[in-house]
PDB file of C-alpha atoms in Angstrom:
ATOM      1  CA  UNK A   1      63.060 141.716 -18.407  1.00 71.00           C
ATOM      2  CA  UNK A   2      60.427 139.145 -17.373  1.00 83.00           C
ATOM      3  CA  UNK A   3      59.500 136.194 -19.025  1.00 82.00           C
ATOM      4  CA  UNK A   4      55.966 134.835 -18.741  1.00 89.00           C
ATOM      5  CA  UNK A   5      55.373 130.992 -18.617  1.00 92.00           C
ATOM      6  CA  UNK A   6      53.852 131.282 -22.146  1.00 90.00           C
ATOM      7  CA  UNK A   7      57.002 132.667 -23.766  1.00 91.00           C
ATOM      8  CA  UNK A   8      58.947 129.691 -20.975  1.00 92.00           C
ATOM      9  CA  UNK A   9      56.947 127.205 -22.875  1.00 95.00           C
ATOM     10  CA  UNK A  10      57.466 128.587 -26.339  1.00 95.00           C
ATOM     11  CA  UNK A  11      61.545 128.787 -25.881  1.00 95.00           C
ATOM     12  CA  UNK A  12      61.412 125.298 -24.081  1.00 96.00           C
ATOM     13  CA  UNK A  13      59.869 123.730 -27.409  1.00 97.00           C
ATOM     14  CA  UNK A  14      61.872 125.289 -30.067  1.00 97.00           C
ATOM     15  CA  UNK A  15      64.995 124.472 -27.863  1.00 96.00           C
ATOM     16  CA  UNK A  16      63.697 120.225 -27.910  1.00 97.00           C
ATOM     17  CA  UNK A  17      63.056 121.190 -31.237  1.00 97.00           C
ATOM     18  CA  UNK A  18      66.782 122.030 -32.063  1.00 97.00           C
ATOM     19  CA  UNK A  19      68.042 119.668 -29.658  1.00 96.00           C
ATOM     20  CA  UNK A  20      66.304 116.919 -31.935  1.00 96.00           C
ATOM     21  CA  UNK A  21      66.969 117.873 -35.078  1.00 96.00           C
ATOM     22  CA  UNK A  22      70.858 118.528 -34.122  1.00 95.00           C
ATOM     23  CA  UNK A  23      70.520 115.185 -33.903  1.00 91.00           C
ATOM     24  CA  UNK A  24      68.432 113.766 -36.943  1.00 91.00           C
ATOM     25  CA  UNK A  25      70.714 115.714 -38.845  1.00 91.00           C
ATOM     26  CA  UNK A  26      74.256 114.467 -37.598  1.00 87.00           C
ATOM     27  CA  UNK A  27      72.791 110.672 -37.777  1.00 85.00           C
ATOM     28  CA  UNK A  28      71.590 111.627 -41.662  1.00 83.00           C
ATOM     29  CA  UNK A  29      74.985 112.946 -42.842  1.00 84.00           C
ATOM     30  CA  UNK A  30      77.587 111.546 -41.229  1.00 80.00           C
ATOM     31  CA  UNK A  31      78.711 108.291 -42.394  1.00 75.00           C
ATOM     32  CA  UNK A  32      79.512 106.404 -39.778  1.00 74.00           C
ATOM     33  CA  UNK A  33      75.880 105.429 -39.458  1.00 68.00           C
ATOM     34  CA  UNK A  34      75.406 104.771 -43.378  1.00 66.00           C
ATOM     35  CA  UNK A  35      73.328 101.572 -43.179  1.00 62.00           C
ATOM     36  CA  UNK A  36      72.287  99.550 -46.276  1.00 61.00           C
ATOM     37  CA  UNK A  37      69.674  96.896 -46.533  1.00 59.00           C
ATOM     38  CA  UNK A  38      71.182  93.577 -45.921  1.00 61.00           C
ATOM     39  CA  UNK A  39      70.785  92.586 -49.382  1.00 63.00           C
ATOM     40  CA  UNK A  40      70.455  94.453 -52.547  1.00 69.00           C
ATOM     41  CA  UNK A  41      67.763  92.402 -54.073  1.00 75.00           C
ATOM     42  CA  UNK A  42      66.376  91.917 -51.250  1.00 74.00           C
ATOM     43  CA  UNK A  43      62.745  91.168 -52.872  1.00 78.00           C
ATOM     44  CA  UNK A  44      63.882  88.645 -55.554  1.00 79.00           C
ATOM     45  CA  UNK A  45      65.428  86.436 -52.799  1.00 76.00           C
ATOM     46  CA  UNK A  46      62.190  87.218 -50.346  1.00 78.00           C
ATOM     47  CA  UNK A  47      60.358  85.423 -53.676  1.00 80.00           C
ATOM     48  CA  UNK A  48      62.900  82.203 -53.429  1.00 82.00           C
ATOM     49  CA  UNK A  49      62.760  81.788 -49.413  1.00 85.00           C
ATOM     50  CA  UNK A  50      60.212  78.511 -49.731  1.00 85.00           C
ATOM     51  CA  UNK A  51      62.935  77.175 -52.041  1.00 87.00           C
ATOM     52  CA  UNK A  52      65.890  77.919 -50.129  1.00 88.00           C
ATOM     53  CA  UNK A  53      63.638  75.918 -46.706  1.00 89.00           C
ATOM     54  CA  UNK A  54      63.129  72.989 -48.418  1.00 89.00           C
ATOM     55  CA  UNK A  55      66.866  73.211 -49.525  1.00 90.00           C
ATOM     56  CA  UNK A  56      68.429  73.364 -45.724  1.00 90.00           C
ATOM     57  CA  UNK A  57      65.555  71.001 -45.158  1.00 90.00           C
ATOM     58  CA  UNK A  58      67.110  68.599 -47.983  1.00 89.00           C
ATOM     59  CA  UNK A  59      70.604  69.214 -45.901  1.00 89.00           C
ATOM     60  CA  UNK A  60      68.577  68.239 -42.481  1.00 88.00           C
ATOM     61  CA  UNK A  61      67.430  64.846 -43.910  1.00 87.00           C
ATOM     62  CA  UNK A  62      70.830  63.634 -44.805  1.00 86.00           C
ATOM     63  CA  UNK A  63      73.068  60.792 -42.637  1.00 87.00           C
ATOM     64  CA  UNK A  64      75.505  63.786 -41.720  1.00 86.00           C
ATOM     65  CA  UNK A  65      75.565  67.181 -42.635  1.00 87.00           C
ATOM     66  CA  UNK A  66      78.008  69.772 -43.466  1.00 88.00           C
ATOM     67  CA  UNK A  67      80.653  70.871 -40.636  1.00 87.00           C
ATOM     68  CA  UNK A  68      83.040  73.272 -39.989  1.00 89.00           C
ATOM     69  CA  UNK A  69      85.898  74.386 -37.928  1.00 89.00           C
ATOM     70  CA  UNK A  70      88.277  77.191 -37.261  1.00 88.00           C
ATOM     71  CA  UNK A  71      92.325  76.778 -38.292  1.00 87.00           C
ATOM     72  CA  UNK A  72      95.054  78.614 -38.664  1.00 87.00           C
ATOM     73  CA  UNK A  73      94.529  78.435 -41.922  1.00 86.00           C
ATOM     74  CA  UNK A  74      91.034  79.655 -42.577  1.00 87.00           C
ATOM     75  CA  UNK A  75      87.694  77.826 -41.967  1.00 88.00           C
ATOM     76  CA  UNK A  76      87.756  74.464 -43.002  1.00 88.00           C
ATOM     77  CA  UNK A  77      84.213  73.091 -44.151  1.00 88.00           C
ATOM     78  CA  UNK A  78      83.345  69.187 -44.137  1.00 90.00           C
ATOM     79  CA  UNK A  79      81.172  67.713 -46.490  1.00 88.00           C
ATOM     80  CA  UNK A  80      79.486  64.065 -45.588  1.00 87.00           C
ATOM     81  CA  UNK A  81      82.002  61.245 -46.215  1.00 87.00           C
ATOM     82  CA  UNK A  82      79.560  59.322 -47.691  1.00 86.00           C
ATOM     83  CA  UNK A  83      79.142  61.435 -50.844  1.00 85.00           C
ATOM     84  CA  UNK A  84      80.860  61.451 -53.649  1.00 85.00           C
ATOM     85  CA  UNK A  85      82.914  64.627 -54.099  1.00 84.00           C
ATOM     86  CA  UNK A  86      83.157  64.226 -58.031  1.00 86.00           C
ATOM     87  CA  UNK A  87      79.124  64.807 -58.179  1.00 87.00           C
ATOM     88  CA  UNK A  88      79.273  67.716 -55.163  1.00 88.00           C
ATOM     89  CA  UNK A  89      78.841  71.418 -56.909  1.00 91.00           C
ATOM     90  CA  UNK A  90      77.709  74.918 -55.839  1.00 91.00           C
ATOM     91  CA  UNK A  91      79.670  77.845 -53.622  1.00 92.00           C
ATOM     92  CA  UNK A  92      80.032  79.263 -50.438  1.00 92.00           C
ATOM     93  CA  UNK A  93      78.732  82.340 -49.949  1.00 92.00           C
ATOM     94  CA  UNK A  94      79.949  84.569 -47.002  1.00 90.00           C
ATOM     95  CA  UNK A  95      78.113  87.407 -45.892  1.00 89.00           C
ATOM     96  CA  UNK A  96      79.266  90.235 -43.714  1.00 86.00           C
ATOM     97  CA  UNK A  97      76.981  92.111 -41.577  1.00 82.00           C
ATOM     98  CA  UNK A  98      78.731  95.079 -40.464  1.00 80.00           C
ATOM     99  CA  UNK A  99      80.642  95.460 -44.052  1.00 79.00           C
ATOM    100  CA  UNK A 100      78.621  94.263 -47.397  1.00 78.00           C
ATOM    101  CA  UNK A 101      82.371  94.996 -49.249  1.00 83.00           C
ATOM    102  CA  UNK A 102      84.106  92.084 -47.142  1.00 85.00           C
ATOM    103  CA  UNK A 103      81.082  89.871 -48.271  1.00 86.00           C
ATOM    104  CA  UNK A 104      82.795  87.313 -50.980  1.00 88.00           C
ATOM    105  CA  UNK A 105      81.696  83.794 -52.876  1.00 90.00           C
ATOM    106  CA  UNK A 106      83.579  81.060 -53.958  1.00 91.00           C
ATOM    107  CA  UNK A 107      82.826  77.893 -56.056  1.00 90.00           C
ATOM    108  CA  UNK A 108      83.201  74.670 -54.430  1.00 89.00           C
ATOM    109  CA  UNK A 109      85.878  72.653 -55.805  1.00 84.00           C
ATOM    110  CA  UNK A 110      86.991  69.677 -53.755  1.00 83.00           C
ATOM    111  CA  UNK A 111      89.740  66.934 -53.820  1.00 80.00           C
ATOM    112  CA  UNK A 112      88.666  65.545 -50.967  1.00 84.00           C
ATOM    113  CA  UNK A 113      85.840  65.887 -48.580  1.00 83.00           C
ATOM    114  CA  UNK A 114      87.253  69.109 -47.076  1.00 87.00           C
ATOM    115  CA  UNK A 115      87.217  73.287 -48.334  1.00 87.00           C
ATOM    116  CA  UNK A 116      89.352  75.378 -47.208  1.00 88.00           C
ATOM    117  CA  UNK A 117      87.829  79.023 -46.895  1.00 86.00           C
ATOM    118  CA  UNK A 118      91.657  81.115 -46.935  1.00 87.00           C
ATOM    119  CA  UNK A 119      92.561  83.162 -43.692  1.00 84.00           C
ATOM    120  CA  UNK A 120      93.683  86.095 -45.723  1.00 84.00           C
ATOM    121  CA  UNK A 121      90.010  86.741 -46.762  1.00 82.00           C
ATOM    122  CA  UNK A 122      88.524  86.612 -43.379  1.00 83.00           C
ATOM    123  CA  UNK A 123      88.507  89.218 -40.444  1.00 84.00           C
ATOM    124  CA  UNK A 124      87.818  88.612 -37.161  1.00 85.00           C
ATOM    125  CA  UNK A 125      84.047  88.522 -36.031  1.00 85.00           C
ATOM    126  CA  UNK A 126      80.866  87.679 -37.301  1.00 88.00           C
ATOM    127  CA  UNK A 127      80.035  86.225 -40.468  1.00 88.00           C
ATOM    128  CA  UNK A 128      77.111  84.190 -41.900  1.00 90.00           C
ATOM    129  CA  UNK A 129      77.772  81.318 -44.146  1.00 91.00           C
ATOM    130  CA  UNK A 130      75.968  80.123 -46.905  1.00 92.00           C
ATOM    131  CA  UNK A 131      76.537  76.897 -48.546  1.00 91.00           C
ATOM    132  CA  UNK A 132      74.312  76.455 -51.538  1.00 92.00           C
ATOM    133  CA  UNK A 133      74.999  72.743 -52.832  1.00 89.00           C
ATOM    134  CA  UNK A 134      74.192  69.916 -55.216  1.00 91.00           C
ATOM    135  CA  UNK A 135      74.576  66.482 -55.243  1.00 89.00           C
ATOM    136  CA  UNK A 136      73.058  63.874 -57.933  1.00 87.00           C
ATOM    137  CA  UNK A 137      70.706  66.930 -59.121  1.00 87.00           C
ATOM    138  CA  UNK A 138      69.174  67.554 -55.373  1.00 90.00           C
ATOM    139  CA  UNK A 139      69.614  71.057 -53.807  1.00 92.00           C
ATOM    140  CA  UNK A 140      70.970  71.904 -50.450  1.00 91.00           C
ATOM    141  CA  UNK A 141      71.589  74.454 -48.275  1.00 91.00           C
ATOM    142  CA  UNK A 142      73.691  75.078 -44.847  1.00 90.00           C
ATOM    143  CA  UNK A 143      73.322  78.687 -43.317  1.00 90.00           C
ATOM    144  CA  UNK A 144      75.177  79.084 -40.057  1.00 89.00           C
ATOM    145  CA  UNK A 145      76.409  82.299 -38.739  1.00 89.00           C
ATOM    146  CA  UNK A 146      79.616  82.278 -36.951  1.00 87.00           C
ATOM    147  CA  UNK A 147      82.415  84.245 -35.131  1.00 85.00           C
ATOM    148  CA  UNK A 148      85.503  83.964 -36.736  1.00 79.00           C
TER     149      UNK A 148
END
């Protein structure tokens, strides 16, 4: 049997054609590549960004900001020496961009000028951290991301 070029072209499309949608069908079921949006409310915080830059601003203009640093115990973040810690509330919010169910927040609480972020909640690799703080009723914010 002989094929012409116009039934060649024909069987060359609808093979693409299969070849693709093999494809755009294994990436749309299997759920290894089952991506969410990076927030859920994404839109409500898109309305608070101009807060949330003068709030790291607010953190920019002060004598020292926040620090942190890697231990064997966990990450241990450093608020200014120069504040009081009595009048220093808010939490630490970290984020998880491969997995949104290792994302986890925790109030601040201090005793001294140092928080301990536990090693048993942590897992290696990247995380951003949010620091959303107050201190004698004006906002701030630190926003780092970081390889644990």
């Amino acid at each position: 049997m002989k094929v012409n070029w116009g039934t060649a072209i024909v069987i060359a499309f609808a093979g693409f054609i299969g070849f693709i949608m093999y494809f755009v069908i294994n990436m749309a079921t299997d759920d290894k590549y089952d991506h969410d949006l990076v927030v859920e409310d994404y839109y409500q915080k898109e309305l608070k960004f101009q807060t949330d830059i003068d709030k790291e601003e607010n953190s920019k203009n002060l004598k020292t900001n926040i620090s942190w640093k890697k231990t064997k115990d966990g990450i241990l973040v450093e608020f200014p020496k120069d504040l009081d810690i009595k009048k220093i509330k808010g939490s630490v919010f970290l984020y998880r961009p491969s997995n949104k169910t290792l994302d986890f927040e925790i109030p601040i609480s201090l005793s001294d000028h140092n928080l301990l972020i536990p090693d048993n909640k942590l897992l290696d690799g990247r995380w951003n951290i949010n620091i959303d703080w107050t201190y004698n009723n004006e906002a701030y914010l630190y926003k780092k991301a970081i390889n644990y």
